[in-house]
Structure formats: structure tokens, C-alpha cells
Amino acid sequence: QVQLVESGGGLVQAGGSLRLSCAVSGRTVSSYLAWFRRTPGKERDIVAAITWNGSRTFYADSVKGRFTISRDNGKNTVYLQMNSLKPEDTAVYYCAAGSGWARINEPHFWGQGTQVTVSS
């Protein structure tokens, strides 16, 4: 089992920045860690992913150039730095972990989510 606990969400004005953190515990050797987000009435969509060794990253087109995913294995933590935030980035953000880079949309473990609200 893997436990994932997100933090760092909140309210920010458009153009601002936030950094989300996800503390990973339990069976921490996973193929990848990822951030997803969900807006009301929609499915969870992947935002970014990173392999456990950091050799590969993935970004959704909507966040490329604005968001950066990183991880600190010594702290068992994955981060999502979000810059130039837009109102359409408003969502509940979830940390996730899984195996098999080819299936990054199908993680095995999920955090509880943290709300990010971007005001215009």
C-alpha cells in the first residue's frame, strides 16, 4: 500500500503561483508519481507525471510551460509548482502513484485531494 497526502492548495489570484506537495509513505517504490485534477462534473484529468527516478516527465498541454513536477526522494515528496495560474486551473488536485509509465492515466493509489481556486 502507498499513502499519499497532499498539501499546499488554496486561493490565489490569476497570474499567481502555488506549490503543491504530496508526502508519500508506505510502499514507496512506485514506477511514477502524478498529479491529476478534477473540476465539478468532469473526470479527473492528468496534469503531470514523473518517474520515481526523475528520468521522465509528462505534462498536459494545458499546463506546459507553467507547471513543473519534481520529486525529492530523500523526503519521499513530490511537488507541483504552478505558475501563471488561470481561473481554468481551478480544481481539486490529486496526487497519485502507479506502475507502468504506459498507463500513467491509471494509477493504483490516490491522495484525498486539495482544492486550488484561482480568482480572476
GROMACS .gro file of N, CA and C in nm:
model
  360
    1GLN      N    1   0.083  -0.120   0.000
    1GLN     CA    2   0.000   0.000   0.000
    1GLN      C    3   0.086   0.125   0.000
    2VAL      N    4   0.036   0.227  -0.063
    2VAL     CA    5   0.102   0.357  -0.068
    2VAL      C    6   0.004   0.461  -0.014
    3GLN      N    7   0.051   0.544   0.075
    3GLN     CA    8  -0.031   0.653   0.127
    3GLN      C    9   0.021   0.785   0.071
    4LEU      N   10  -0.072   0.868   0.028
    4LEU     CA   11  -0.039   0.996  -0.035
    4LEU      C   12  -0.118   1.106   0.034
    5VAL      N   13  -0.049   1.210   0.080
    5VAL     CA   14  -0.115   1.320   0.149
    5VAL      C   15  -0.074   1.451   0.084
    6GLU      N   16  -0.171   1.519   0.023
    6GLU     CA   17  -0.144   1.645  -0.044
    6GLU      C   18  -0.154   1.763   0.052
    7SER      N   19  -0.084   1.869   0.018
    7SER     CA   20  -0.096   1.995   0.090
    7SER      C   21  -0.056   2.108  -0.004
    8GLY      N   22  -0.090   2.231   0.036
    8GLY     CA   23  -0.047   2.347  -0.041
    8GLY      C   24  -0.153   2.413  -0.125
    9GLY      N   25  -0.272   2.356  -0.127
    9GLY     CA   26  -0.379   2.420  -0.204
    9GLY      C   27  -0.424   2.549  -0.137
   10GLY      N   28  -0.509   2.623  -0.209
   10GLY     CA   29  -0.561   2.747  -0.153
   10GLY      C   30  -0.619   2.836  -0.260
   11LEU      N   31  -0.637   2.962  -0.222
   11LEU     CA   32  -0.694   3.063  -0.310
   11LEU      C   33  -0.583   3.156  -0.357
   12VAL      N   34  -0.578   3.180  -0.487
   12VAL     CA   35  -0.476   3.267  -0.544
   12VAL      C   36  -0.537   3.346  -0.657
   13GLN      N   37  -0.484   3.465  -0.682
   13GLN     CA   38  -0.533   3.544  -0.793
   13GLN      C   39  -0.471   3.496  -0.924
   14ALA      N   40  -0.540   3.522  -1.032
   14ALA     CA   41  -0.488   3.487  -1.164
   14ALA      C   42  -0.350   3.550  -1.184
   15GLY      N   43  -0.259   3.470  -1.240
   15GLY     CA   44  -0.122   3.515  -1.259
   15GLY      C   45  -0.030   3.479  -1.145
   16GLY      N   46  -0.088   3.433  -1.034
   16GLY     CA   47  -0.010   3.397  -0.917
   16GLY      C   48   0.045   3.257  -0.924
   17SER      N   49   0.107   3.214  -0.814
   17SER     CA   50   0.172   3.084  -0.807
   17SER      C   51   0.132   3.010  -0.680
   18LEU      N   52   0.135   2.879  -0.689
   18LEU     CA   53   0.118   2.791  -0.574
   18LEU      C   54   0.209   2.671  -0.592
   19ARG      N   55   0.251   2.612  -0.482
   19ARG     CA   56   0.324   2.487  -0.488
   19ARG      C   57   0.251   2.382  -0.406
   20LEU      N   58   0.213   2.275  -0.474
   20LEU     CA   59   0.151   2.162  -0.406
   20LEU      C   60   0.258   2.061  -0.367
   21SER      N   61   0.237   1.999  -0.252
   21SER     CA   62   0.327   1.894  -0.206
   21SER      C   63   0.247   1.767  -0.182
   22CYS      N   64   0.313   1.654  -0.201
   22CYS     CA   65   0.249   1.526  -0.175
   22CYS      C   66   0.349   1.439  -0.100
   23ALA      N   67   0.318   1.410   0.025
   23ALA     CA   68   0.402   1.323   0.106
   23ALA      C   69   0.364   1.178   0.078
   24VAL      N   70   0.466   1.098   0.045
   24VAL     CA   71   0.444   0.958   0.007
   24VAL      C   72   0.497   0.868   0.118
   25SER      N   73   0.417   0.775   0.161
   25SER     CA   74   0.461   0.680   0.263
   25SER      C   75   0.408   0.541   0.230
   26GLY      N   76   0.457   0.444   0.303
   26GLY     CA   77   0.420   0.306   0.277
   26GLY      C   78   0.518   0.244   0.180
   27ARG      N   79   0.466   0.170   0.086
   27ARG     CA   80   0.548   0.104  -0.015
   27ARG      C   81   0.584   0.209  -0.121
   28THR      N   82   0.694   0.279  -0.098
   28THR     CA   83   0.723   0.399  -0.175
   28THR      C   84   0.788   0.373  -0.310
   29VAL      N   85   0.824   0.249  -0.339
   29VAL     CA   86   0.886   0.224  -0.468
   29VAL      C   87   0.777   0.206  -0.571
   30SER      N   88   0.745   0.314  -0.640
   30SER     CA   89   0.643   0.310  -0.745
   30SER      C   90   0.709   0.354  -0.875
   31SER      N   91   0.652   0.312  -0.986
   31SER     CA   92   0.708   0.350  -1.115
   31SER      C   93   0.700   0.499  -1.137
   32TYR      N   94   0.588   0.558  -1.098
   32TYR     CA   95   0.572   0.700  -1.123
   32TYR      C   96   0.481   0.763  -1.018
   33LEU      N   97   0.493   0.894  -1.009
   33LEU     CA   98   0.403   0.976  -0.929
   33LEU      C   99   0.341   1.079  -1.022
   34ALA      N  100   0.219   1.116  -0.994
   34ALA     CA  101   0.150   1.206  -1.086
   34ALA      C  102   0.055   1.298  -1.010
   35TRP      N  103   0.018   1.406  -1.078
   35TRP     CA  104  -0.086   1.496  -1.030
   35TRP      C  105  -0.201   1.493  -1.130
   36PHE      N  106  -0.321   1.479  -1.078
   36PHE     CA  107  -0.444   1.488  -1.156
   36PHE      C  108  -0.526   1.603  -1.100
   37ARG      N  109  -0.626   1.644  -1.175
   37ARG     CA  110  -0.720   1.743  -1.124
   37ARG      C  111  -0.859   1.713  -1.176
   38ARG      N  112  -0.957   1.758  -1.097
   38ARG     CA  113  -1.096   1.738  -1.136
   38ARG      C  114  -1.175   1.864  -1.105
   39THR      N  115  -1.251   1.907  -1.205
   39THR     CA  116  -1.346   2.017  -1.187
   39THR      C  117  -1.486   1.956  -1.177
   40PRO      N  118  -1.580   2.026  -1.115
   40PRO     CA  119  -1.714   1.970  -1.095
   40PRO      C  120  -1.775   1.919  -1.224
   41GLY      N  121  -1.828   1.799  -1.221
   41GLY     CA  122  -1.896   1.743  -1.336
   41GLY      C  123  -1.804   1.681  -1.439
   42LYS      N  124  -1.674   1.681  -1.411
   42LYS     CA  125  -1.580   1.624  -1.508
   42LYS      C  126  -1.500   1.510  -1.447
   43GLU      N  127  -1.438   1.434  -1.533
   43GLU     CA  128  -1.349   1.328  -1.488
   43GLU      C  129  -1.218   1.388  -1.440
   44ARG      N  130  -1.145   1.308  -1.364
   44ARG     CA  131  -1.011   1.351  -1.326
   44ARG      C  132  -0.920   1.342  -1.448
   45ASP      N  133  -0.848   1.449  -1.474
   45ASP     CA  134  -0.754   1.453  -1.586
   45ASP      C  135  -0.612   1.462  -1.534
   46ILE      N  136  -0.522   1.396  -1.604
   46ILE     CA  137  -0.383   1.402  -1.562
   46ILE      C  138  -0.326   1.540  -1.593
   47VAL      N  139  -0.246   1.591  -1.501
   47VAL     CA  140  -0.181   1.721  -1.517
   47VAL      C  141  -0.032   1.703  -1.547
   48ALA      N  142   0.033   1.620  -1.467
   48ALA     CA  143   0.177   1.598  -1.483
   48ALA      C  144   0.213   1.466  -1.417
   49ALA      N  145   0.325   1.409  -1.461
   49ALA     CA  146   0.374   1.284  -1.402
   49ALA      C  147   0.525   1.283  -1.409
   50ILE      N  148   0.584   1.205  -1.319
   50ILE     CA  149   0.730   1.192  -1.315
   50ILE      C  150   0.763   1.051  -1.269
   51THR      N  151   0.865   0.992  -1.331
   51THR     CA  152   0.910   0.862  -1.284
   51THR      C  153   0.979   0.877  -1.149
   52TRP      N  154   0.985   0.767  -1.076
   52TRP     CA  155   1.043   0.774  -0.941
   52TRP      C  156   1.189   0.819  -0.945
   53ASN      N  157   1.260   0.785  -1.053
   53ASN     CA  158   1.400   0.829  -1.061
   53ASN      C  159   1.414   0.963  -1.133
   54GLY      N  160   1.305   1.021  -1.174
   54GLY     CA  161   1.307   1.153  -1.236
   54GLY      C  162   1.351   1.156  -1.381
   55SER      N  163   1.367   1.039  -1.442
   55SER     CA  164   1.423   1.036  -1.578
   55SER      C  165   1.322   1.079  -1.683
   56ARG      N  166   1.193   1.069  -1.652
   56ARG     CA  167   1.090   1.107  -1.749
   56ARG      C  168   0.984   1.191  -1.681
   57THR      N  169   0.933   1.287  -1.758
   57THR     CA  170   0.820   1.367  -1.711
   57THR      C  171   0.715   1.377  -1.821
   58PHE      N  172   0.595   1.405  -1.779
   58PHE     CA  173   0.483   1.426  -1.871
   58PHE      C  174   0.405   1.547  -1.823
   59TYR      N  175   0.357   1.628  -1.919
   59TYR     CA  176   0.272   1.742  -1.887
   59TYR      C  177   0.154   1.746  -1.982
   60ALA      N  178   0.039   1.776  -1.930
   60ALA     CA  179  -0.075   1.802  -2.016
   60ALA      C  180  -0.048   1.930  -2.094
   61ASP      N  181  -0.101   1.938  -2.215
   61ASP     CA  182  -0.077   2.055  -2.299
   61ASP      C  183  -0.121   2.184  -2.231
   62SER      N  184  -0.226   2.176  -2.154
   62SER     CA  185  -0.283   2.295  -2.092
   62SER      C  186  -0.193   2.357  -1.986
   63VAL      N  187  -0.094   2.283  -1.938
   63VAL     CA  188  -0.008   2.335  -1.831
   63VAL      C  189   0.138   2.344  -1.870
   64LYS      N  190   0.172   2.300  -1.989
   64LYS     CA  191   0.312   2.305  -2.034
   64LYS      C  192   0.365   2.448  -2.028
   65GLY      N  193   0.484   2.462  -1.974
   65GLY     CA  194   0.545   2.594  -1.963
   65GLY      C  195   0.503   2.671  -1.840
   66ARG      N  196   0.402   2.623  -1.769
   66ARG     CA  197   0.354   2.693  -1.648
   66ARG      C  198   0.372   2.610  -1.522
   67PHE      N  199   0.355   2.479  -1.533
   67PHE     CA  200   0.365   2.389  -1.418
   67PHE      C  201   0.493   2.307  -1.429
   68THR      N  202   0.549   2.274  -1.313
   68THR     CA  203   0.667   2.188  -1.308
   68THR      C  204   0.649   2.083  -1.199
   69ILE      N  205   0.667   1.958  -1.236
   69ILE     CA  206   0.661   1.849  -1.139
   69ILE      C  207   0.803   1.811  -1.100
   70SER      N  208   0.823   1.783  -0.973
   70SER     CA  209   0.955   1.741  -0.926
   70SER      C  210   0.935   1.649  -0.805
   71ARG      N  211   1.041   1.580  -0.768
   71ARG     CA  212   1.030   1.493  -0.651
   71ARG      C  213   1.159   1.498  -0.572
   72ASP      N  214   1.149   1.475  -0.444
   72ASP     CA  215   1.262   1.468  -0.353
   72ASP      C  216   1.254   1.331  -0.287
   73ASN      N  217   1.331   1.237  -0.337
   73ASN     CA  218   1.321   1.101  -0.284
   73ASN      C  219   1.368   1.092  -0.140
   74GLY      N  220   1.459   1.178  -0.101
   74GLY     CA  221   1.505   1.178   0.038
   74GLY      C  222   1.394   1.215   0.134
   75LYS      N  223   1.302   1.298   0.087
   75LYS     CA  224   1.188   1.339   0.169
   75LYS      C  225   1.061   1.264   0.131
   76ASN      N  226   1.072   1.173   0.035
   76ASN     CA  227   0.954   1.099  -0.013
   76ASN      C  228   0.840   1.195  -0.045
   77THR      N  229   0.871   1.297  -0.121
   77THR     CA  230   0.774   1.401  -0.152
   77THR      C  231   0.780   1.435  -0.300
   78VAL      N  232   0.664   1.457  -0.359
   78VAL     CA  233   0.655   1.505  -0.497
   78VAL      C  234   0.587   1.642  -0.493
   79TYR      N  235   0.632   1.730  -0.580
   79TYR     CA  236   0.582   1.867  -0.581
   79TYR      C  237   0.520   1.901  -0.716
   80LEU      N  238   0.431   1.998  -0.714
   80LEU     CA  239   0.380   2.056  -0.837
   80LEU      C  240   0.387   2.207  -0.821
   81GLN      N  241   0.484   2.268  -0.888
   81GLN     CA  242   0.496   2.413  -0.889
   81GLN      C  243   0.406   2.467  -0.999
   82MET      N  244   0.313   2.553  -0.961
   82MET     CA  245   0.216   2.607  -1.056
   82MET      C  246   0.234   2.757  -1.065
   83ASN      N  247   0.274   2.802  -1.182
   83ASN     CA  248   0.295   2.945  -1.207
   83ASN      C  249   0.196   2.996  -1.311
   84SER      N  250   0.182   3.127  -1.318
   84SER     CA  251   0.092   3.190  -1.415
   84SER      C  252  -0.046   3.124  -1.412
   85LEU      N  253  -0.098   3.109  -1.293
   85LEU     CA  254  -0.225   3.038  -1.278
   85LEU      C  255  -0.340   3.113  -1.344
   86LYS      N  256  -0.433   3.036  -1.397
   86LYS     CA  257  -0.550   3.089  -1.466
   86LYS      C  258  -0.676   3.041  -1.393
   87PRO      N  259  -0.786   3.113  -1.409
   87PRO     CA  260  -0.910   3.067  -1.346
   87PRO      C  261  -0.948   2.924  -1.387
   88GLU      N  262  -0.916   2.886  -1.509
   88GLU     CA  263  -0.949   2.749  -1.553
   88GLU      C  264  -0.863   2.642  -1.488
   89ASP      N  265  -0.763   2.681  -1.411
   89ASP     CA  266  -0.686   2.585  -1.333
   89ASP      C  267  -0.756   2.548  -1.202
   90THR      N  268  -0.864   2.617  -1.172
   90THR     CA  269  -0.939   2.588  -1.050
   90THR      C  270  -0.990   2.444  -1.054
   91ALA      N  271  -0.957   2.368  -0.951
   91ALA     CA  272  -0.994   2.227  -0.947
   91ALA      C  273  -0.950   2.168  -0.813
   92VAL      N  274  -0.992   2.047  -0.788
   92VAL     CA  275  -0.933   1.967  -0.680
   92VAL      C  276  -0.817   1.891  -0.742
   93TYR      N  277  -0.701   1.904  -0.682
   93TYR     CA  278  -0.581   1.840  -0.733
   93TYR      C  279  -0.550   1.716  -0.648
   94TYR      N  280  -0.521   1.608  -0.717
   94TYR     CA  281  -0.494   1.480  -0.653
   94TYR      C  282  -0.354   1.431  -0.686
   95CYS      N  283  -0.288   1.381  -0.587
   95CYS     CA  284  -0.162   1.311  -0.606
   95CYS      C  285  -0.194   1.163  -0.629
   96ALA      N  286  -0.113   1.100  -0.714
   96ALA     CA  287  -0.139   0.960  -0.746
   96ALA      C  288  -0.007   0.888  -0.768
   97ALA      N  289  -0.010   0.756  -0.751
   97ALA     CA  290   0.109   0.673  -0.772
   97ALA      C  291   0.069   0.546  -0.843
   98GLY      N  292   0.155   0.499  -0.929
   98GLY     CA  293   0.125   0.377  -1.001
   98GLY      C  294   0.249   0.316  -1.062
   99SER      N  295   0.229   0.210  -1.138
   99SER     CA  296   0.339   0.142  -1.205
   99SER      C  297   0.306   0.132  -1.353
  100GLY      N  298   0.408   0.134  -1.434
  100GLY     CA  299   0.386   0.123  -1.577
  100GLY      C  300   0.365   0.259  -1.641
  101TRP      N  301   0.471   0.317  -1.691
  101TRP     CA  302   0.463   0.451  -1.749
  101TRP      C  303   0.360   0.457  -1.861
  102ALA      N  304   0.342   0.348  -1.933
  102ALA     CA  305   0.246   0.346  -2.044
  102ALA      C  306   0.103   0.361  -1.997
  103ARG      N  307   0.081   0.346  -1.867
  103ARG     CA  308  -0.055   0.356  -1.813
  103ARG      C  309  -0.061   0.463  -1.705
  104ILE      N  310  -0.004   0.580  -1.733
  104ILE     CA  311   0.000   0.684  -1.632
  104ILE      C  312  -0.138   0.741  -1.602
  105ASN      N  313  -0.235   0.713  -1.687
  105ASN     CA  314  -0.372   0.756  -1.658
  105ASN      C  315  -0.445   0.659  -1.567
  106GLU      N  316  -0.379   0.553  -1.526
  106GLU     CA  317  -0.445   0.450  -1.444
  106GLU      C  318  -0.363   0.420  -1.320
  107PRO      N  319  -0.345   0.519  -1.234
  107PRO     CA  320  -0.266   0.493  -1.112
  107PRO      C  321  -0.340   0.400  -1.016
  108HIS      N  322  -0.262   0.340  -0.926
  108HIS     CA  323  -0.322   0.247  -0.831
  108HIS      C  324  -0.363   0.315  -0.701
  109PHE      N  325  -0.295   0.424  -0.667
  109PHE     CA  326  -0.316   0.487  -0.537
  109PHE      C  327  -0.344   0.636  -0.556
  110TRP      N  328  -0.431   0.687  -0.468
  110TRP     CA  329  -0.473   0.826  -0.476
  110TRP      C  330  -0.464   0.893  -0.338
  111GLY      N  331  -0.434   1.023  -0.341
  111GLY     CA  332  -0.447   1.103  -0.222
  111GLY      C  333  -0.590   1.152  -0.207
  112GLN      N  334  -0.615   1.230  -0.104
  112GLN     CA  335  -0.751   1.275  -0.076
  112GLN      C  336  -0.788   1.401  -0.153
  113GLY      N  337  -0.690   1.469  -0.208
  113GLY     CA  338  -0.716   1.588  -0.289
  113GLY      C  339  -0.699   1.717  -0.211
  114THR      N  340  -0.663   1.823  -0.282
  114THR     CA  341  -0.651   1.955  -0.223
  114THR      C  342  -0.709   2.057  -0.322
  115GLN      N  343  -0.787   2.150  -0.269
  115GLN     CA  344  -0.857   2.246  -0.354
  115GLN      C  345  -0.764   2.359  -0.394
  116VAL      N  346  -0.764   2.391  -0.522
  116VAL     CA  347  -0.696   2.509  -0.575
  116VAL      C  348  -0.801   2.596  -0.641
  117THR      N  349  -0.808   2.721  -0.599
  117THR     CA  350  -0.904   2.815  -0.656
  117THR      C  351  -0.829   2.937  -0.706
  118VAL      N  352  -0.849   2.969  -0.833
  118VAL     CA  353  -0.783   3.084  -0.895
  118VAL      C  354  -0.889   3.187  -0.929
  119SER      N  355  -0.879   3.302  -0.867
  119SER     CA  356  -0.978   3.407  -0.890
  119SER      C  357  -0.932   3.497  -1.005
  120SER      N  358  -1.030   3.549  -1.076
  120SER     CA  359  -0.998   3.635  -1.191
  120SER      C  360  -0.989   3.781  -1.151
   0.00000   0.00000   0.00000
